[in-house]
PDB file of C-alpha atoms in Angstrom:
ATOM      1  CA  UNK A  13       0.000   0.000   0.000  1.00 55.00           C
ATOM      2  CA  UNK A  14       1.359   3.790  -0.916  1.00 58.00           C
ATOM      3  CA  UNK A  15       1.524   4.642   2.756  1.00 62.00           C
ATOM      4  CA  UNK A  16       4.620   2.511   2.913  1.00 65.00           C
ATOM      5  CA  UNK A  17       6.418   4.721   0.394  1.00 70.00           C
ATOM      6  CA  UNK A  18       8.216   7.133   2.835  1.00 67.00           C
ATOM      7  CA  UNK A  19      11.690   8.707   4.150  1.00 65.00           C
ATOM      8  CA  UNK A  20      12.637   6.851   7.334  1.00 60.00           C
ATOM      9  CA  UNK A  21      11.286   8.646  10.546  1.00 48.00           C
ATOM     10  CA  UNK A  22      13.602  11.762  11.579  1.00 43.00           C
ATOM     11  CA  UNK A  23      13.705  10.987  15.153  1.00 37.00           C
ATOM     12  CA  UNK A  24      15.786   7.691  14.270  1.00 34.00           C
ATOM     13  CA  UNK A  25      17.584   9.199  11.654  1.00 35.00           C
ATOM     14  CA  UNK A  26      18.812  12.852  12.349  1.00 31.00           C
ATOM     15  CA  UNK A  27      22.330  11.181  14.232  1.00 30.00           C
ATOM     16  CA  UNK A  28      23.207   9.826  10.687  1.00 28.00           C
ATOM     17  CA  UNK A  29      22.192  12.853   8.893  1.00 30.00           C
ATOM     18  CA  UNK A  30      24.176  15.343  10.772  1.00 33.00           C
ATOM     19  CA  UNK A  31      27.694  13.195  10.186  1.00 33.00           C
ATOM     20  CA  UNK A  32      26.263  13.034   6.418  1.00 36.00           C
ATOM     21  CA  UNK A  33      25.551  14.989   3.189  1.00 39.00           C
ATOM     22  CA  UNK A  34      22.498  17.404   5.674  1.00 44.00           C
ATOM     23  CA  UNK A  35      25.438  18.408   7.803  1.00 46.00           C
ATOM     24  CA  UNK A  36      27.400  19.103   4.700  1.00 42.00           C
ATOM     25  CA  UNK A  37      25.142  21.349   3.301  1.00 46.00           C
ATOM     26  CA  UNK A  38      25.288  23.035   6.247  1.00 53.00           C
ATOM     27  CA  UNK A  39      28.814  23.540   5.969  1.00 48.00           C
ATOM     28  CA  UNK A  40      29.314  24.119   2.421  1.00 43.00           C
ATOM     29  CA  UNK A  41      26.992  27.186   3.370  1.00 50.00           C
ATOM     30  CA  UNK A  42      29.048  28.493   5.921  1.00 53.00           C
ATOM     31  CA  UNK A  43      32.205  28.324   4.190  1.00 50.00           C
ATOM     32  CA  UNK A  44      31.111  30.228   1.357  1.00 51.00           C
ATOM     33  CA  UNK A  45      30.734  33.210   3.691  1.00 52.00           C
ATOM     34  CA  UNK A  46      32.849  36.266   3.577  1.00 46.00           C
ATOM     35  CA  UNK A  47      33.878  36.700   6.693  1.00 45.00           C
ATOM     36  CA  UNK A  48      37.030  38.894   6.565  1.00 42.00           C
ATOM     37  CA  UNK A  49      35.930  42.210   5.450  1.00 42.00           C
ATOM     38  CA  UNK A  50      35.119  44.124   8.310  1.00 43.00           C
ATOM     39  CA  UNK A  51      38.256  46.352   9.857  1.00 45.00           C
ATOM     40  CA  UNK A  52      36.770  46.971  13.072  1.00 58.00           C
ATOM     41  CA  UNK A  53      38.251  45.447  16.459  1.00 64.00           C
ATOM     42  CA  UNK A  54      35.190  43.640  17.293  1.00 71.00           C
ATOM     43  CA  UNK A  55      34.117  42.042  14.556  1.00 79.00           C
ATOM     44  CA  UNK A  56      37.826  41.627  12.834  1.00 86.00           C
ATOM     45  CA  UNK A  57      38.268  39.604  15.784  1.00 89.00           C
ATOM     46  CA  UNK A  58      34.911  37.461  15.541  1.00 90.00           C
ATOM     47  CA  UNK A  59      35.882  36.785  11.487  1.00 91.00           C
ATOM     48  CA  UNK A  60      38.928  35.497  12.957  1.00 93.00           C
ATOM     49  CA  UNK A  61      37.359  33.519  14.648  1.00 94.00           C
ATOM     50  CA  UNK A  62      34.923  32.033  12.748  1.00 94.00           C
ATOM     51  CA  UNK A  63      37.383  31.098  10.298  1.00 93.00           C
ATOM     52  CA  UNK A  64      39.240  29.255  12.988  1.00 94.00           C
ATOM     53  CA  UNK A  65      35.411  27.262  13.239  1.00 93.00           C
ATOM     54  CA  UNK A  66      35.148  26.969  10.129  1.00 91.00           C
ATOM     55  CA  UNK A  67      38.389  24.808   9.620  1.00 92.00           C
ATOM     56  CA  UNK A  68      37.726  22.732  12.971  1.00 92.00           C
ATOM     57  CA  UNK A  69      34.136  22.040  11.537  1.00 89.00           C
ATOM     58  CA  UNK A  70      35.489  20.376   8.577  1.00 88.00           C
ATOM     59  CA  UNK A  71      37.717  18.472  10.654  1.00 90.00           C
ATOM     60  CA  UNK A  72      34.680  17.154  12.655  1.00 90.00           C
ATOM     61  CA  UNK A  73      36.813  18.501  15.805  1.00 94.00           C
ATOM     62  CA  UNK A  74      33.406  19.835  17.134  1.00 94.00           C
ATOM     63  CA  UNK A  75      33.990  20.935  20.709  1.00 96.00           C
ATOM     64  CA  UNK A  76      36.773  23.317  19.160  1.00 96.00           C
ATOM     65  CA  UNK A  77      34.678  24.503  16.568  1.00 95.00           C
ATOM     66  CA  UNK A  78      32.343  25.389  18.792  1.00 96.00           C
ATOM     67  CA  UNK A  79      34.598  27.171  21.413  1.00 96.00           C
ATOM     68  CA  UNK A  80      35.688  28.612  18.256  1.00 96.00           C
ATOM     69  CA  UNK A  81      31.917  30.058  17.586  1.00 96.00           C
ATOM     70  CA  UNK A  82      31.316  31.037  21.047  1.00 96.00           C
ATOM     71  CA  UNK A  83      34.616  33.478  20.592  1.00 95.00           C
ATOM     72  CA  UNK A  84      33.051  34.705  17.646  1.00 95.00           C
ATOM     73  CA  UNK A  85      29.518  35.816  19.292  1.00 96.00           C
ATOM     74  CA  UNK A  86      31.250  37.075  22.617  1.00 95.00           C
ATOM     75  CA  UNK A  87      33.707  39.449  20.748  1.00 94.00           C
ATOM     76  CA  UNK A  88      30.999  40.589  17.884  1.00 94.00           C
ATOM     77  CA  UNK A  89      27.345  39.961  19.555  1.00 95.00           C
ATOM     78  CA  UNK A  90      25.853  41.212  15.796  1.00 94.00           C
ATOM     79  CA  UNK A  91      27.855  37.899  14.460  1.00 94.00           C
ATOM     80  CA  UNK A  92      25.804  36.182  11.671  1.00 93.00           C
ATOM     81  CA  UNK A  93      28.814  33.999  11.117  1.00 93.00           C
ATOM     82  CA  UNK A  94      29.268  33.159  14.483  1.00 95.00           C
ATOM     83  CA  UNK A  95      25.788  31.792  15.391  1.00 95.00           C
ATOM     84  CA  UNK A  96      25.339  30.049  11.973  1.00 94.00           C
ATOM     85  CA  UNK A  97      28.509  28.483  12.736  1.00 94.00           C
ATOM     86  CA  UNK A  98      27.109  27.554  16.602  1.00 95.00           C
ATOM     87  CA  UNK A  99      23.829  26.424  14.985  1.00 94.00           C
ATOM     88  CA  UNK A 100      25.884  24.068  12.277  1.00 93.00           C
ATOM     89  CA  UNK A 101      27.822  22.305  15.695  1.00 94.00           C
ATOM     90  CA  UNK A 102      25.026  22.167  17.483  1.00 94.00           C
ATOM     91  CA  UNK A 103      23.294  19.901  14.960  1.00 91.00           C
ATOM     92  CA  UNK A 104      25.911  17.783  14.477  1.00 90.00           C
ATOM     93  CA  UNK A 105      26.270  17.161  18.512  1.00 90.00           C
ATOM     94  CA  UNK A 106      21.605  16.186  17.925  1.00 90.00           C
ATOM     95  CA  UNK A 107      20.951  19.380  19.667  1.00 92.00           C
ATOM     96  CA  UNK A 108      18.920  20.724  17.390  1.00 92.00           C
ATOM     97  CA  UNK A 109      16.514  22.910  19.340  1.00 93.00           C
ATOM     98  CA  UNK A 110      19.334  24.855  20.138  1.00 95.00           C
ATOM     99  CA  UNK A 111      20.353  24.959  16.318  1.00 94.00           C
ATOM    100  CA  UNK A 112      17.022  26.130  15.741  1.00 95.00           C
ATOM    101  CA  UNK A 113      17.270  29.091  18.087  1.00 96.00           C
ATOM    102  CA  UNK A 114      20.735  30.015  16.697  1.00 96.00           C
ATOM    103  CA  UNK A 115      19.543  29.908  13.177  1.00 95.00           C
ATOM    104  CA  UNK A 116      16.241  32.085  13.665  1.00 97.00           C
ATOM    105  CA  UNK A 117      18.999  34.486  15.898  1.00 97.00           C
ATOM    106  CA  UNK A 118      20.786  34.760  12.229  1.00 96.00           C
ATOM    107  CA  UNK A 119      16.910  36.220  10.228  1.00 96.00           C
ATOM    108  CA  UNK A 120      16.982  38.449  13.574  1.00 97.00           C
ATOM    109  CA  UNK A 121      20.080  39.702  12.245  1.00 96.00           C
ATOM    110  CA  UNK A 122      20.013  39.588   8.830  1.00 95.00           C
ATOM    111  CA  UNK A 123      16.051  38.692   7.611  1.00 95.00           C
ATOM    112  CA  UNK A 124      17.485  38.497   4.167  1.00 94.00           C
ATOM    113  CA  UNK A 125      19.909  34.996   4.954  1.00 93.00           C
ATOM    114  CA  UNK A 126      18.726  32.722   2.164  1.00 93.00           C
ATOM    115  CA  UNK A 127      21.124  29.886   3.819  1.00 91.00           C
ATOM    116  CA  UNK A 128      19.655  30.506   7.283  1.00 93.00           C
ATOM    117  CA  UNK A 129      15.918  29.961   5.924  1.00 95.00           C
ATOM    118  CA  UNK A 130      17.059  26.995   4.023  1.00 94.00           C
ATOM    119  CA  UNK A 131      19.213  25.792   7.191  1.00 93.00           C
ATOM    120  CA  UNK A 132      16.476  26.292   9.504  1.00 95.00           C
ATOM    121  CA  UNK A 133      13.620  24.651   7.043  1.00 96.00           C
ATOM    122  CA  UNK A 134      16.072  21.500   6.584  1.00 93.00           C
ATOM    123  CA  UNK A 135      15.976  21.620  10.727  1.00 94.00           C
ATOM    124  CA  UNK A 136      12.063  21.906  10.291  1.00 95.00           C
ATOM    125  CA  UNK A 137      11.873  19.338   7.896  1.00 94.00           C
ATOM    126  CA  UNK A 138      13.861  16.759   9.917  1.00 89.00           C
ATOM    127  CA  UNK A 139      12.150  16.884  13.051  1.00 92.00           C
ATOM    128  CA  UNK A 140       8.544  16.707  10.768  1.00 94.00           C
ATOM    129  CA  UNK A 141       7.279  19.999  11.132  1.00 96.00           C
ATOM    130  CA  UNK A 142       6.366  20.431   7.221  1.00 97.00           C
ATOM    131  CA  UNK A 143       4.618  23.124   7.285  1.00 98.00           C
ATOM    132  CA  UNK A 144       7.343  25.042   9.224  1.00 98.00           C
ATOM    133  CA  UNK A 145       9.384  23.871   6.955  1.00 97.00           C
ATOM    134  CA  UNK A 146       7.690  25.097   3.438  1.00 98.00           C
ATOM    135  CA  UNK A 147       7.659  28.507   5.210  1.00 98.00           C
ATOM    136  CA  UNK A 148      11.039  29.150   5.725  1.00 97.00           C
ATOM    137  CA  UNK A 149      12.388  26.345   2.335  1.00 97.00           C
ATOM    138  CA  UNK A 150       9.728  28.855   0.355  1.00 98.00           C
ATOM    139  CA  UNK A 151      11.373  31.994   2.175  1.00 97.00           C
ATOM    140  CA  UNK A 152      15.289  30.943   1.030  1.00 96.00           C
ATOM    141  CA  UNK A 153      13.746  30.754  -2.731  1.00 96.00           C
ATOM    142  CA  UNK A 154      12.306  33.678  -2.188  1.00 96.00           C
ATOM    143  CA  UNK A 155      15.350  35.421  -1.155  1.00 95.00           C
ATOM    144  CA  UNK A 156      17.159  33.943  -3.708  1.00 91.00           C
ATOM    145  CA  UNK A 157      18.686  30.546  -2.963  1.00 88.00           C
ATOM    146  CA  UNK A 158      19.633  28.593  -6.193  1.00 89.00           C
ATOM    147  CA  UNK A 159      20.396  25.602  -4.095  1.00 91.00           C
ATOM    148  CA  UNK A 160      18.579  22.563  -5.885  1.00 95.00           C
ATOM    149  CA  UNK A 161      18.502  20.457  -2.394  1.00 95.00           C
ATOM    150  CA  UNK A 162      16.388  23.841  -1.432  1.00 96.00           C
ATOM    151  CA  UNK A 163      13.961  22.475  -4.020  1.00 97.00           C
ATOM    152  CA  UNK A 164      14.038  19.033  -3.035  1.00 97.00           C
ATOM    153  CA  UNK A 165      13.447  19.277   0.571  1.00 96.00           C
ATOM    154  CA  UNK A 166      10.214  21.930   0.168  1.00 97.00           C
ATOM    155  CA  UNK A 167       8.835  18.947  -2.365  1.00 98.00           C
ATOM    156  CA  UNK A 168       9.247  16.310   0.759  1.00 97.00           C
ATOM    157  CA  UNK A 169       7.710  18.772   3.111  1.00 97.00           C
ATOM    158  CA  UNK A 170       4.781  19.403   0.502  1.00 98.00           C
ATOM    159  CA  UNK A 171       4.229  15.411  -0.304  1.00 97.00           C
ATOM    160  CA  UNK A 172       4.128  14.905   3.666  1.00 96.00           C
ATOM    161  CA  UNK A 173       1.495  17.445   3.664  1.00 97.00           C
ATOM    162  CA  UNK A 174      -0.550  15.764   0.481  1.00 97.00           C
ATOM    163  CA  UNK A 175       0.536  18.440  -1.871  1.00 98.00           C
ATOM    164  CA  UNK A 176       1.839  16.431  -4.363  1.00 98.00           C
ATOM    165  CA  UNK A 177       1.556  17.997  -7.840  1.00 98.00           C
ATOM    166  CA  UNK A 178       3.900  20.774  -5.931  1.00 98.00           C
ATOM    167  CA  UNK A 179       5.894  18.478  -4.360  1.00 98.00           C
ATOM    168  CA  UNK A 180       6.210  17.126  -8.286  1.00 98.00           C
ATOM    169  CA  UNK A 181       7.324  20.399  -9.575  1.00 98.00           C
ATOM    170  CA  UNK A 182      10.020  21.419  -6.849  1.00 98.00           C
ATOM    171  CA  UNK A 183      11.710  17.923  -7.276  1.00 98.00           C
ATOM    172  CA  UNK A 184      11.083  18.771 -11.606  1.00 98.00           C
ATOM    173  CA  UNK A 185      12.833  21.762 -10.390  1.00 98.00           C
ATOM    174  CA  UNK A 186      15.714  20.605  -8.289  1.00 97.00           C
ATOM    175  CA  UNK A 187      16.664  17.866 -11.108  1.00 98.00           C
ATOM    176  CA  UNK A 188      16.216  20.295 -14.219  1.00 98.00           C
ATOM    177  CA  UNK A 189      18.990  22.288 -11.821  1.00 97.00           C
ATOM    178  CA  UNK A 190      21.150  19.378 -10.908  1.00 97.00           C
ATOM    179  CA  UNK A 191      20.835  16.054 -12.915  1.00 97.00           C
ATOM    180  CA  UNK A 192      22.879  14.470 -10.883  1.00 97.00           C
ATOM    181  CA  UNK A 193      20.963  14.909  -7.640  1.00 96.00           C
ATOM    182  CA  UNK A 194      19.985  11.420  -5.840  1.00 97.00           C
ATOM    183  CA  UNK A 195      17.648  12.741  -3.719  1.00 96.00           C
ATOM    184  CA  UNK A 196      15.662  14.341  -5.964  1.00 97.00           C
ATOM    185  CA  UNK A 197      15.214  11.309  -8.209  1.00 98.00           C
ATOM    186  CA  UNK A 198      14.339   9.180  -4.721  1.00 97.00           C
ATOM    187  CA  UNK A 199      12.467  11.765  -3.725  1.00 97.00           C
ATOM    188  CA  UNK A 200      10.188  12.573  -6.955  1.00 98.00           C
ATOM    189  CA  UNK A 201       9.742   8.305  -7.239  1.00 98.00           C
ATOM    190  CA  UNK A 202       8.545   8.371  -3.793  1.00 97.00           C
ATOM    191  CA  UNK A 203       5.989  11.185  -4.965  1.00 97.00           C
ATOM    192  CA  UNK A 204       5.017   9.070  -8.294  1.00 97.00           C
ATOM    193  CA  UNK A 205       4.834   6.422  -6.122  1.00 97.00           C
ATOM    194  CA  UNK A 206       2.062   7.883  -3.695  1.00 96.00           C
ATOM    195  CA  UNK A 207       0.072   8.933  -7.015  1.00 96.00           C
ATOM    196  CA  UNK A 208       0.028   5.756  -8.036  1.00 96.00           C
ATOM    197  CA  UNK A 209       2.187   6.350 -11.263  1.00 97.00           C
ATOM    198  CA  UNK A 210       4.680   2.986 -10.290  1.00 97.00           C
ATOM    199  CA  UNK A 211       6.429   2.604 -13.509  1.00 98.00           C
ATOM    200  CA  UNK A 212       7.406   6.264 -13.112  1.00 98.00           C
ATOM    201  CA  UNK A 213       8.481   5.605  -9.471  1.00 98.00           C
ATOM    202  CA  UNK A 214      10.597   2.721 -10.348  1.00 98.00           C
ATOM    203  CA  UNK A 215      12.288   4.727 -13.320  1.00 98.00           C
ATOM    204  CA  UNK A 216      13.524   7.475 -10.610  1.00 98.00           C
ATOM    205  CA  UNK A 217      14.340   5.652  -7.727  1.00 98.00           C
ATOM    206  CA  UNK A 218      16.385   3.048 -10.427  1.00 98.00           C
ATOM    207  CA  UNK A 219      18.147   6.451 -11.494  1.00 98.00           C
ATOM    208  CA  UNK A 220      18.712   7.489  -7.608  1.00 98.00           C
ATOM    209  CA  UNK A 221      20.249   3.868  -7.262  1.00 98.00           C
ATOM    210  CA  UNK A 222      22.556   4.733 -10.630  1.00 98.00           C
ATOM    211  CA  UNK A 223      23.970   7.331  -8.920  1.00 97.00           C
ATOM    212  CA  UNK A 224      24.584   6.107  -5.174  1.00 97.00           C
ATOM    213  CA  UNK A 225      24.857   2.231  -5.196  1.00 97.00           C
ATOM    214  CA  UNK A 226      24.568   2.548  -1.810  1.00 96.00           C
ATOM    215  CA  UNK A 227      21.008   4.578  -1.219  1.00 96.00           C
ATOM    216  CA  UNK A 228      19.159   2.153   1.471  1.00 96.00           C
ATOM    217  CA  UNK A 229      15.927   4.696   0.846  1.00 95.00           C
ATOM    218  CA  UNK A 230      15.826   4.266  -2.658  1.00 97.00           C
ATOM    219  CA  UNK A 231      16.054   0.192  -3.113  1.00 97.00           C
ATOM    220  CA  UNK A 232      13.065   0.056   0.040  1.00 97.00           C
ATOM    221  CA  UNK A 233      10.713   2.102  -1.859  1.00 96.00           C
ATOM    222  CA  UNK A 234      11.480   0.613  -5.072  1.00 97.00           C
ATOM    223  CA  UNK A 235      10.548  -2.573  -2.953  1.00 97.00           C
ATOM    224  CA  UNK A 236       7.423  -0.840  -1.936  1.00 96.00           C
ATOM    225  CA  UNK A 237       6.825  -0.108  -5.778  1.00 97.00           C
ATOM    226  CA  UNK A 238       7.080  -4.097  -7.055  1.00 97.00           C
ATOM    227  CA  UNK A 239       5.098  -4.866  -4.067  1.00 96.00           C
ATOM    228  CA  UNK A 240       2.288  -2.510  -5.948  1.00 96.00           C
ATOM    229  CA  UNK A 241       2.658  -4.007  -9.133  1.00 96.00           C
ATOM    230  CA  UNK A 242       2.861  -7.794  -7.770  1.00 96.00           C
ATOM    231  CA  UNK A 243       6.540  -8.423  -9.036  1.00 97.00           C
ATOM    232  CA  UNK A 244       6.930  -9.696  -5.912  1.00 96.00           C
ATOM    233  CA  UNK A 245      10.274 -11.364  -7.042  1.00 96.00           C
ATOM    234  CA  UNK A 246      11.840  -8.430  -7.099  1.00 97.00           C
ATOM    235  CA  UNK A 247      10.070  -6.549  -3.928  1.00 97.00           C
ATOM    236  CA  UNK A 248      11.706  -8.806  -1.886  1.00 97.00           C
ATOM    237  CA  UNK A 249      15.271  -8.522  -3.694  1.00 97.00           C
ATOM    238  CA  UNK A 250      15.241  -5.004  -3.207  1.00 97.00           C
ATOM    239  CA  UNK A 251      14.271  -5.025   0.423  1.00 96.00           C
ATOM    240  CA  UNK A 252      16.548  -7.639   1.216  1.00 96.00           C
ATOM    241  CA  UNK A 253      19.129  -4.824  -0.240  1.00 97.00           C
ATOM    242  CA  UNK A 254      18.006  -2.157   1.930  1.00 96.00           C
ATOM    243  CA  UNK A 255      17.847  -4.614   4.963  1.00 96.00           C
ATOM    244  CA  UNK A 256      21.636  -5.484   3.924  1.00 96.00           C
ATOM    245  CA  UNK A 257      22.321  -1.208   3.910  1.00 96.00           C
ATOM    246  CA  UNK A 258      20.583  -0.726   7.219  1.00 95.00           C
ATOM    247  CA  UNK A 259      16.910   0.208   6.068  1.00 93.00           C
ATOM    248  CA  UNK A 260      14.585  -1.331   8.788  1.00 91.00           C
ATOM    249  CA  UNK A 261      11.304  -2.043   6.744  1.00 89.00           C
ATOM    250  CA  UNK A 262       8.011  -1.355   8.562  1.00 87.00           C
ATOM    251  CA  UNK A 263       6.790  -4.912   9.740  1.00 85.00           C
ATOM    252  CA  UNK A 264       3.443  -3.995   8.467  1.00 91.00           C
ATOM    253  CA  UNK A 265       5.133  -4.181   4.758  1.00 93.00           C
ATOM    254  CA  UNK A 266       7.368  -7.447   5.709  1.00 93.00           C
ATOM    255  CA  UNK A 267       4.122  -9.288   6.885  1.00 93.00           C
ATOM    256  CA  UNK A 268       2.266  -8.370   3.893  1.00 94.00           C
ATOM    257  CA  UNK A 269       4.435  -9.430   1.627  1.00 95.00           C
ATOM    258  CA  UNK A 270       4.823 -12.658   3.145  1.00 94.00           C
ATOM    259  CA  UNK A 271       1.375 -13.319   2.605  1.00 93.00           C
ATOM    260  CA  UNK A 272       0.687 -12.035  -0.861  1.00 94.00           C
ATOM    261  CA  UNK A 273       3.931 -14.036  -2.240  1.00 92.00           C
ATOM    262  CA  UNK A 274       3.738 -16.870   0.153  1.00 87.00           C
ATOM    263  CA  UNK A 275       7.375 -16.751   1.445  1.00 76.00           C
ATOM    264  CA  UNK A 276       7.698 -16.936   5.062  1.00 59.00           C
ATOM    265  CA  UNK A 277      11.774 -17.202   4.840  1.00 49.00           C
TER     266      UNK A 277
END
């Protein structure tokens, strides 16, 4: 049944994304700040120091980074570098109501941050709040974020709300933007998927295996999708693959299949 097309549940998941490619966004965003430009004491001495964060972020050396941070905020209070930087360490240690204060401290500062909206609508996203999330994903575009994953993760907030003809166009978006984008292609197959288009599904999420062998969401949905089309051959090959990656099916989907292909092994 289409209700077991789906992301895994946050709660379980955020540790994994914050030492992954969600963390990584975060980071990519911070270091394309400009953070040396300003030649007064204060905040001369806060870009310092969020530079110094900067480089212990990437080297995962997080209780640095974020002493690092802290410097950053204490010498320039107005530092939007300094509590984006906080907010990104602070996520990556699970703490992410504190990341969430940090990043809406950053719109206090500056209400035109496109990568704090996006930040804090990824935050929004992964704790389930979707329509928080479409707020601030649809304030980042509106701002002027060019990020495809931007795209992407406003068309998972909109399918977990039962938008999906939106949800369709922002992933139509985020691939026409980057081709090469896994999660989109998983994403927009999970969306086919839930409006009952399964070839379609099966095309994407095939495509979002293409281009990470290794995507345990992609192969149990694509499961999900055989299921739906009674290949049943093939639902459990693929699930067995995302069992092998660390993809815990719902037992709701293992027991069914059981029964409607008679294998109890």
């Amino acid at each position: 049944m289409s209700e077991w097309l789906c992301r895994k549940k946050r709660g379980r998941e955020m540790r994994r994304l914050t030492c992954g490619p969600w963390l990584l966004v975060f980071t990519l965003l911070l270091a394309g700040c400009a953070t040396g430009l300003s030649q007064q004491d204060g905040q001369g001495a806060a870009a310092k120091y969020v530079e110094r964060g900067k480089e212990n972020l990437a080297r995962e050396r997080y209780d640095k980074a974020m002493s690092s941070f802290e410097q950053a905020i204490k010498a320039d209070p107005s530092s939007t570098e300094g509590y984006y930087g906080r907010a990104v360490v602070h996520s990556a240690r699970g703490d992410y109501d504190r990341s969430l204060a940090d990043m809406t401290q950053v719109l206090r500062l500056n209400p035109q941050d496109g990568r704090a909206y996006a930040a804090r609508g990824s935050l929004y996203l992964h704790q389930e709040q979707y329509q928080l999330a479409v707020v601030d994903l649809t304030d980042a575009i509106r701002v002027g974020s060019t990020e495809p994953l931007v795209f992407a993760e406003r068309g998972e907030a909109l399918r977990n709300l039962g938008q999906l003809d939106r949800s369709l166009d922002d992933y139509n978006r985020a691939i026409t933007m980057e081709p090469q984008l896994a999660v989109a292609y998983c994403g927009r197959g999970i969306t086919y998927g839930k409006m009952g288009q399964y070839d379609a599904a099966i095309a994407d999420l095939t495509r979002a295996i293409e281009l990470n062998a290794d995507y345990d969401e992609a192969f149990y949905n694509r499961a999900v999708c055989f299921y739906l089309k009674k290949d049943y051959r093939r639902a459990w090959k693929d699930l067995s693959k995302a069992e092998e990656l660390g993809r815990a099916p719902s037992p709701g989907f293992v027991e069914e299949l059981r029964r409607v292909s008679g294998r109890f092994q």
